[in-house]
PDB file of C-alpha atoms in Angstrom:
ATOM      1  CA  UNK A   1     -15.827   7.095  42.916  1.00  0.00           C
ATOM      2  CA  UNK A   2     -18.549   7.390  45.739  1.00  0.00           C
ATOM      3  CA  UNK A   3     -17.685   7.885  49.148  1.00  0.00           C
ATOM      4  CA  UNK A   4     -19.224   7.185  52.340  1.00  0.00           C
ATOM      5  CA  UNK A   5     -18.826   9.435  55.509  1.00  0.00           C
ATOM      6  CA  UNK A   6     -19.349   7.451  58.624  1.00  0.00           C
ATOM      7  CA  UNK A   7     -17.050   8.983  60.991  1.00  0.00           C
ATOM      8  CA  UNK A   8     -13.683  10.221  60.975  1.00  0.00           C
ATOM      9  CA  UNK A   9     -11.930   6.889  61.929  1.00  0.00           C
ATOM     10  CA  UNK A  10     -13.509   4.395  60.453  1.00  0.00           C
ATOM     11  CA  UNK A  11     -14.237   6.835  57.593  1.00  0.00           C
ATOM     12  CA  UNK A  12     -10.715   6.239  54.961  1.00  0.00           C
ATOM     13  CA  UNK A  13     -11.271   2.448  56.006  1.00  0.00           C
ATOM     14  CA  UNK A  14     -14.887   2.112  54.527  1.00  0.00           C
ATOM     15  CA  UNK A  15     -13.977   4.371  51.625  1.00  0.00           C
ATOM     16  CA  UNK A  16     -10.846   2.328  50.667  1.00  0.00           C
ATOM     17  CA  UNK A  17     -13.292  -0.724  50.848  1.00  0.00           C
ATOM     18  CA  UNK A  18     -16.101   0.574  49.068  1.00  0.00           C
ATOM     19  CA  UNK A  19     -13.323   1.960  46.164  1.00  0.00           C
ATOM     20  CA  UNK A  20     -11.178  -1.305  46.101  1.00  0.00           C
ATOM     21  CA  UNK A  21     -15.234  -3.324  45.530  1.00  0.00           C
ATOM     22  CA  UNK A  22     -16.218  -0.886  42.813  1.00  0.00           C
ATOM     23  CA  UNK A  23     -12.843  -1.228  40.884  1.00  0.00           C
ATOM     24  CA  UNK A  24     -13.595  -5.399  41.265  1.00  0.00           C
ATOM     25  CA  UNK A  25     -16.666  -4.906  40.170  1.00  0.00           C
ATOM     26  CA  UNK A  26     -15.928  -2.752  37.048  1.00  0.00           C
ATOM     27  CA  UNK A  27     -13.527  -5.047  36.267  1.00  0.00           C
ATOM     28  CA  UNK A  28     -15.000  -8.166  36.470  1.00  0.00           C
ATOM     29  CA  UNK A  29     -17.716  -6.813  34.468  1.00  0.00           C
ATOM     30  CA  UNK A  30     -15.942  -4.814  31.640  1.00  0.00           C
ATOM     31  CA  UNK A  31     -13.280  -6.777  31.020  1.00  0.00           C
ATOM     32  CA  UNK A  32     -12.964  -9.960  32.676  1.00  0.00           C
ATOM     33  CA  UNK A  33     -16.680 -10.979  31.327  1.00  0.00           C
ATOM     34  CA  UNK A  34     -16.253  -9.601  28.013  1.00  0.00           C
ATOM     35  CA  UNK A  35     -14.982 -11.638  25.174  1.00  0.00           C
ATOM     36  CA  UNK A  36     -12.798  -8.895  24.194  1.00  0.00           C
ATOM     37  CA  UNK A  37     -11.009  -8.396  27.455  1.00  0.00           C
ATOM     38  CA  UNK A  38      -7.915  -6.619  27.173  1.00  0.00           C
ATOM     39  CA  UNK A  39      -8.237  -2.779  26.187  1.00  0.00           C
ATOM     40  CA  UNK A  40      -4.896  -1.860  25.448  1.00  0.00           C
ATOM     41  CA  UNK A  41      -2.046  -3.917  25.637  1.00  0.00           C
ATOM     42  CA  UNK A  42      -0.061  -4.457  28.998  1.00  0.00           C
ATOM     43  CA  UNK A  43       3.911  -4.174  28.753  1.00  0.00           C
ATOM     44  CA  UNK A  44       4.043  -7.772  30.203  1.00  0.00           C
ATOM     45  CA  UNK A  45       1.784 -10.714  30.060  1.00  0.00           C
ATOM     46  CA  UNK A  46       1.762 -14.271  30.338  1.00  0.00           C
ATOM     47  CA  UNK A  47       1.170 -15.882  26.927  1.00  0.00           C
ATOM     48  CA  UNK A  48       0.065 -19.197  28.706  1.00  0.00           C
ATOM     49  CA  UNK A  49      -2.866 -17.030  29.881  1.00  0.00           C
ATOM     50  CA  UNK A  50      -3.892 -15.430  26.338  1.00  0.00           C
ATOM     51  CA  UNK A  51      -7.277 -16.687  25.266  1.00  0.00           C
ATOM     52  CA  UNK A  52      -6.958 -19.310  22.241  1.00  0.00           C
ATOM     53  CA  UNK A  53      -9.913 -20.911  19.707  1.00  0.00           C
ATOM     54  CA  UNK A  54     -10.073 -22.677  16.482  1.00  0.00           C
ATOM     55  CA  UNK A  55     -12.658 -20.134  15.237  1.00  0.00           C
ATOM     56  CA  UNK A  56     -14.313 -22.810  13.465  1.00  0.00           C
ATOM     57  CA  UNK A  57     -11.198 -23.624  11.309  1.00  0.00           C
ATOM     58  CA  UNK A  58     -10.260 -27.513  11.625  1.00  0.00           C
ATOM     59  CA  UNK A  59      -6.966 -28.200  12.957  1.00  0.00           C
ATOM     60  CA  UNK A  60      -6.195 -24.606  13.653  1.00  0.00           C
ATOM     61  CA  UNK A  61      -5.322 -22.894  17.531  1.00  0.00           C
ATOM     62  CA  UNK A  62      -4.676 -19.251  17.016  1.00  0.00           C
ATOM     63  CA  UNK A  63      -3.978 -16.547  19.482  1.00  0.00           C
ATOM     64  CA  UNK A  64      -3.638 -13.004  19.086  1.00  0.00           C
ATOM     65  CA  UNK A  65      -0.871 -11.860  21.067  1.00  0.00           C
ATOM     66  CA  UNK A  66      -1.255  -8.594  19.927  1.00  0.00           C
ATOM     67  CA  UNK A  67      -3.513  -6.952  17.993  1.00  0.00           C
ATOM     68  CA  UNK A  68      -5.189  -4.224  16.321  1.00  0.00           C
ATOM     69  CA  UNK A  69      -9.120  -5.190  17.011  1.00  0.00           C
ATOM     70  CA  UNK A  70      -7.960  -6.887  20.504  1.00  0.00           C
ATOM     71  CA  UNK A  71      -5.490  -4.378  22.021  1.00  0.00           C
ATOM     72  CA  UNK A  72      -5.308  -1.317  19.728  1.00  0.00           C
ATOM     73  CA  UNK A  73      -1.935  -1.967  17.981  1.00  0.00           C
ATOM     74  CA  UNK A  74      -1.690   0.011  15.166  1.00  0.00           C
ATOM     75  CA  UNK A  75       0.898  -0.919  12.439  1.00  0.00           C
ATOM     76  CA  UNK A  76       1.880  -4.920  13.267  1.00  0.00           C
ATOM     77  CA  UNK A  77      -0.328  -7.625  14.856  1.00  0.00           C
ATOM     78  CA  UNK A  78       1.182 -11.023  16.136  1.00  0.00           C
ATOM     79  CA  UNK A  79      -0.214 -14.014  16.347  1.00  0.00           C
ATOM     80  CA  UNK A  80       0.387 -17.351  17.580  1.00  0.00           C
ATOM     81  CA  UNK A  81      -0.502 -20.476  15.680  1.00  0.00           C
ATOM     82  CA  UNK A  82      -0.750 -24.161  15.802  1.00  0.00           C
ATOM     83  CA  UNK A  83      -2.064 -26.564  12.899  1.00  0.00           C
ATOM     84  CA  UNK A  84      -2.295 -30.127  13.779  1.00  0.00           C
ATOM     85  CA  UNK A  85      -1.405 -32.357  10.415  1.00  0.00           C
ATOM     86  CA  UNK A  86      -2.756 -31.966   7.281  1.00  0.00           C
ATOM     87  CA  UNK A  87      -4.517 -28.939   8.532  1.00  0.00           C
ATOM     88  CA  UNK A  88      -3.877 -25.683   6.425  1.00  0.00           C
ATOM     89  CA  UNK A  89      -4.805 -22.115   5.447  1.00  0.00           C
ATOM     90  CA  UNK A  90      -7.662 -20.941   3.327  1.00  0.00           C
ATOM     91  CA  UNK A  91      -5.546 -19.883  -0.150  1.00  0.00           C
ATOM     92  CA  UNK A  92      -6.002 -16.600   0.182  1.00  0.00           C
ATOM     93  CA  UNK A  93      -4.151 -12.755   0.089  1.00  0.00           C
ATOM     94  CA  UNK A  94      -3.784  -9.913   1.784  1.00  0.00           C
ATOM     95  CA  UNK A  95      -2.658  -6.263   1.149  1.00  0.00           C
ATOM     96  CA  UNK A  96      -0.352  -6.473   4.101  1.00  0.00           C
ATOM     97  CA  UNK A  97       3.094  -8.383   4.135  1.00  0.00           C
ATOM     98  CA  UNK A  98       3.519 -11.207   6.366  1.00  0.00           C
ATOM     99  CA  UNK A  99       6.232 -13.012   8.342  1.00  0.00           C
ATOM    100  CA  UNK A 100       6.411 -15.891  10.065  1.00  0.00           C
ATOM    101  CA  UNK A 101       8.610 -18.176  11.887  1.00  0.00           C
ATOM    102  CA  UNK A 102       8.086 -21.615  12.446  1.00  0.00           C
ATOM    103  CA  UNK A 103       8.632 -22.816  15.841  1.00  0.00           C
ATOM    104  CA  UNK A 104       7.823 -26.468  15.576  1.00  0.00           C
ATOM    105  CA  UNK A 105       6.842 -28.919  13.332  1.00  0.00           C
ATOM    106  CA  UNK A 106       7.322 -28.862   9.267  1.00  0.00           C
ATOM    107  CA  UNK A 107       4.440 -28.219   6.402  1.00  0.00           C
ATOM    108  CA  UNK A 108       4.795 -26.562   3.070  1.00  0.00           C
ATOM    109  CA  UNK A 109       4.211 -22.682   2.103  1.00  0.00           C
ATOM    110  CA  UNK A 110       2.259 -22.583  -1.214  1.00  0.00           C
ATOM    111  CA  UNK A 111       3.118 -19.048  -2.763  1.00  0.00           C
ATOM    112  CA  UNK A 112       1.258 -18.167  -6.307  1.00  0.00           C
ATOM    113  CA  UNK A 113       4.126 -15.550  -7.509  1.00  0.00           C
ATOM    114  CA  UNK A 114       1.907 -14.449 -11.219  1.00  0.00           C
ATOM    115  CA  UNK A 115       0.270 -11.529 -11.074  1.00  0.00           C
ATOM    116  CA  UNK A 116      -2.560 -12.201 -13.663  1.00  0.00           C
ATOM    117  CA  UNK A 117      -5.983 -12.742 -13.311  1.00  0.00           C
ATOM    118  CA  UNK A 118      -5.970 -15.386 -11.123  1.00  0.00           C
ATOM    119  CA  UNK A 119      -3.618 -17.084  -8.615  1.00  0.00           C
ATOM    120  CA  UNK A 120      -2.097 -19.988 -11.267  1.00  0.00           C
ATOM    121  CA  UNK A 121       0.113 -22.779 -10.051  1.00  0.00           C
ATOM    122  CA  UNK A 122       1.722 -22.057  -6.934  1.00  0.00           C
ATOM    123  CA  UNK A 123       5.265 -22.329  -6.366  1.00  0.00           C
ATOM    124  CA  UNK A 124       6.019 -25.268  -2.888  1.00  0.00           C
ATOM    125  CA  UNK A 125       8.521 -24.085  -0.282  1.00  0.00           C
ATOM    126  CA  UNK A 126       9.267 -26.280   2.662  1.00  0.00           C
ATOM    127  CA  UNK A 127       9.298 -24.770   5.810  1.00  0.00           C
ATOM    128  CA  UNK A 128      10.364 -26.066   8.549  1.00  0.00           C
ATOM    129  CA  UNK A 129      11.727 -25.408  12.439  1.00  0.00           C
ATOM    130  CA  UNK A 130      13.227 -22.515  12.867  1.00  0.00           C
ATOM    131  CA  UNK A 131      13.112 -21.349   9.159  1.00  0.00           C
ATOM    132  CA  UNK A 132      11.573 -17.763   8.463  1.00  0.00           C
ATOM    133  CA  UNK A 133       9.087 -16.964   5.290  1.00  0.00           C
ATOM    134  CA  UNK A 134       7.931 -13.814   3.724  1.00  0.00           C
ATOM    135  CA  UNK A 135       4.719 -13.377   1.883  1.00  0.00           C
ATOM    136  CA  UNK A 136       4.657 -10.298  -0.197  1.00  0.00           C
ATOM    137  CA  UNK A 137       1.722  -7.765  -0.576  1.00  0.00           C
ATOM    138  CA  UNK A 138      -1.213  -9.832  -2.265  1.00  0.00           C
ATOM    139  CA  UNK A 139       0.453 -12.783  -3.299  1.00  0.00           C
ATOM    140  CA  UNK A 140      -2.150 -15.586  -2.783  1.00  0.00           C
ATOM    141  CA  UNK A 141      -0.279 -18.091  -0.553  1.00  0.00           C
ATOM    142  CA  UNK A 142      -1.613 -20.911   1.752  1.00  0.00           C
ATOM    143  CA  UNK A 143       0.514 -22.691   4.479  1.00  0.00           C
ATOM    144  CA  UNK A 144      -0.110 -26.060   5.183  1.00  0.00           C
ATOM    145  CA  UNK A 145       0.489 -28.923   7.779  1.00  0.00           C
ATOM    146  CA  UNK A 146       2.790 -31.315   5.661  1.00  0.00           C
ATOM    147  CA  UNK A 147       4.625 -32.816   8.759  1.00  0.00           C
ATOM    148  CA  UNK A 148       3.562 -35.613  11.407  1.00  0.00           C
ATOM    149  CA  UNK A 149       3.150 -33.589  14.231  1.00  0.00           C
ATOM    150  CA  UNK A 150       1.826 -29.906  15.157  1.00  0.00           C
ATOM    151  CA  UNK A 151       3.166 -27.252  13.155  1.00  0.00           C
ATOM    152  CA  UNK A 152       3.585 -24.173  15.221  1.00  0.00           C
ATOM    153  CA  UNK A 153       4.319 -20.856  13.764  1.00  0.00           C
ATOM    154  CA  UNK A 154       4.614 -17.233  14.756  1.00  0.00           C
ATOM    155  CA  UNK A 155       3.163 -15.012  12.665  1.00  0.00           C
ATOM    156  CA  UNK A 156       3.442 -10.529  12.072  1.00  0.00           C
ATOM    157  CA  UNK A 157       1.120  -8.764  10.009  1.00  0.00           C
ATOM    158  CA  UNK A 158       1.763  -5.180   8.956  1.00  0.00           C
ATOM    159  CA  UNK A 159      -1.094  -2.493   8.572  1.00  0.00           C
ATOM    160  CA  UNK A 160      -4.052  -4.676  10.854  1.00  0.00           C
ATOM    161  CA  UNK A 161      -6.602  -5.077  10.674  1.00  0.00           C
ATOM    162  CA  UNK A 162      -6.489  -7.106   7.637  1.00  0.00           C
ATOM    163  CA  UNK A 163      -9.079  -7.631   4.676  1.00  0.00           C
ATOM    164  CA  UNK A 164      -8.891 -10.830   3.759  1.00  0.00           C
ATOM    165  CA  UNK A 165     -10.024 -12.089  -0.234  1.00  0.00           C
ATOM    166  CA  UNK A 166      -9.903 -15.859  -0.292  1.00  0.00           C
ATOM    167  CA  UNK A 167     -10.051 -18.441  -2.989  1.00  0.00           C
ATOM    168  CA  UNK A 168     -11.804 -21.900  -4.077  1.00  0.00           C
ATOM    169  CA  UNK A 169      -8.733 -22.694  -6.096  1.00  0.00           C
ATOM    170  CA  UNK A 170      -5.753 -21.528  -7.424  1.00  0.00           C
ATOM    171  CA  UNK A 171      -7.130 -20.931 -10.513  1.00  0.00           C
ATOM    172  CA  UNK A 172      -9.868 -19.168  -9.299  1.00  0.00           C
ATOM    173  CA  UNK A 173     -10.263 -15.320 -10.681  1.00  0.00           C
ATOM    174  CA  UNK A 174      -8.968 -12.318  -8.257  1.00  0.00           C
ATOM    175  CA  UNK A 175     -12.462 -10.716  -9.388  1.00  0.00           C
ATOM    176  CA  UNK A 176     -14.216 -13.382  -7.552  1.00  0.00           C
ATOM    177  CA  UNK A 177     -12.334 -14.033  -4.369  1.00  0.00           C
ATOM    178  CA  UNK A 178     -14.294 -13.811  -1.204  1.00  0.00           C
ATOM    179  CA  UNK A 179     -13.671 -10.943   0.748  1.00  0.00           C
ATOM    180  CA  UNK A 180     -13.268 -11.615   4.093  1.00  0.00           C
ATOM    181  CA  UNK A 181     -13.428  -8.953   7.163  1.00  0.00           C
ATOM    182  CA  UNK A 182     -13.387  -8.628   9.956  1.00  0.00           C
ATOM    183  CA  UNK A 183     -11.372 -12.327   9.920  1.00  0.00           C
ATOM    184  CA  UNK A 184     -12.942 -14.687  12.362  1.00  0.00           C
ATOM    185  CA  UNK A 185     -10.940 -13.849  15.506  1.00  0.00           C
ATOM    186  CA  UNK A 186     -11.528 -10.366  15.057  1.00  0.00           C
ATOM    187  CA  UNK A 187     -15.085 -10.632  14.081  1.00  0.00           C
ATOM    188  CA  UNK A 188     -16.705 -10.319  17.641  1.00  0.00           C
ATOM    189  CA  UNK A 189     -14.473  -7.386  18.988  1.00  0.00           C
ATOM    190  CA  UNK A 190     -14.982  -5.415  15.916  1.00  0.00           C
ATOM    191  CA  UNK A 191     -18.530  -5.906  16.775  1.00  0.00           C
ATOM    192  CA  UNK A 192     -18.507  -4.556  19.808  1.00  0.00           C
ATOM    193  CA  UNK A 193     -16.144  -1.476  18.843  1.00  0.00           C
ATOM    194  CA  UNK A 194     -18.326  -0.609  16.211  1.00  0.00           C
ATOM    195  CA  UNK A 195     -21.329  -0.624  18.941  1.00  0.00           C
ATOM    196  CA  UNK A 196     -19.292   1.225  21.385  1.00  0.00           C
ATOM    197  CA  UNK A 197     -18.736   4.261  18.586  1.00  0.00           C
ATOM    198  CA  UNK A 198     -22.377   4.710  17.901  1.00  0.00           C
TER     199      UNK A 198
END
């Protein structure tokens, strides 16, 4: 902090400015301007206020409302999502389990539950408001729009940030799923944090 010494009254006035601009000015610049603004994650916030994007996936609104890359959470990450109908998931798994609860809206949970060389036929679950579903560690799954309306879900991840391996098909072999990281909302922050330790 720099302070200027203009006279002994006036003095803690124009210092108390000249702080309260520079702390503006950081601010607006470091955070406020960046596209990863929040370092560390406040005790309270107003979810209405949480940046949200499709991140090029069609029908998809996701927010992180907390997260590793984001806001340096270390063993869950939440997120908040919306898929308008007929709008889905990549098929895809993750070595991470995964919970969500559905808040609105109805689709279908596709859940692959053989463990050979590829997916295989997935098994359909319904899901619906307020129902709860658990994907186990690597089971290829894919959630899907079903319903009419928006399907809105709430969503925990354990061990962020996740590695993603996604598929063409269900059929397609574990050998040649994509992998997938950072995942598109995280790709930009990781960016920059991988800058910011060089």
């Amino acid at each position: 902090m720099i302070l200027l010494s203009v006279g002994s009254s006036s003095s803690s006035q124009i210092a108390a400015i000249f702080s309260v601009t520079l702390l503006l000015f950081y601010f607006s610049e470091a955070t406020l301007g960046s596209p990863c603004p929040i370092n560390g994650l406040p005790i309270v916030r107003n979810i209405s206020e949480l940046p949200q994007d499709s991140y090029g996936i069609p029908g998809l609104t996701h927010m992180t409302v907390a997260g590793s890359v984001l806001h340096g959470m270390k063993e869950v990450e939440i997120w908040l999502q919306t898929f308008a109908p007929g709008a889905a998931t990549p098929i895809h798994r993750h070595s991470c389990e995964e919970v969500f609860v559905v808040l609105k809206g109805s689709g279908t949970l596709y859940l692959a539950e053989t463990h050979g060389s590829f997916p295989g036929k997935p098994v359909e679950f319904p899901i619906f408001a307020n129902s709860t579903l658990h994907v186990p560690i690597n089971d290829a799954h894919q959630v899907k729009n079903t319903g009419n309306e928006d399907l809105q879900v709430l969503v925990t991840i354990s061990r962020p940030p996740i590695k993603i391996f996604t598929y063409d098909d269900w059929f397609m072999p574990h050998t040649a799923a994509k992998l997938k990281f950072p995942f598109v909302w995280d790709e930009q922050c990781f960016q920059e944090s991988q800058k910011d330790e060089l």
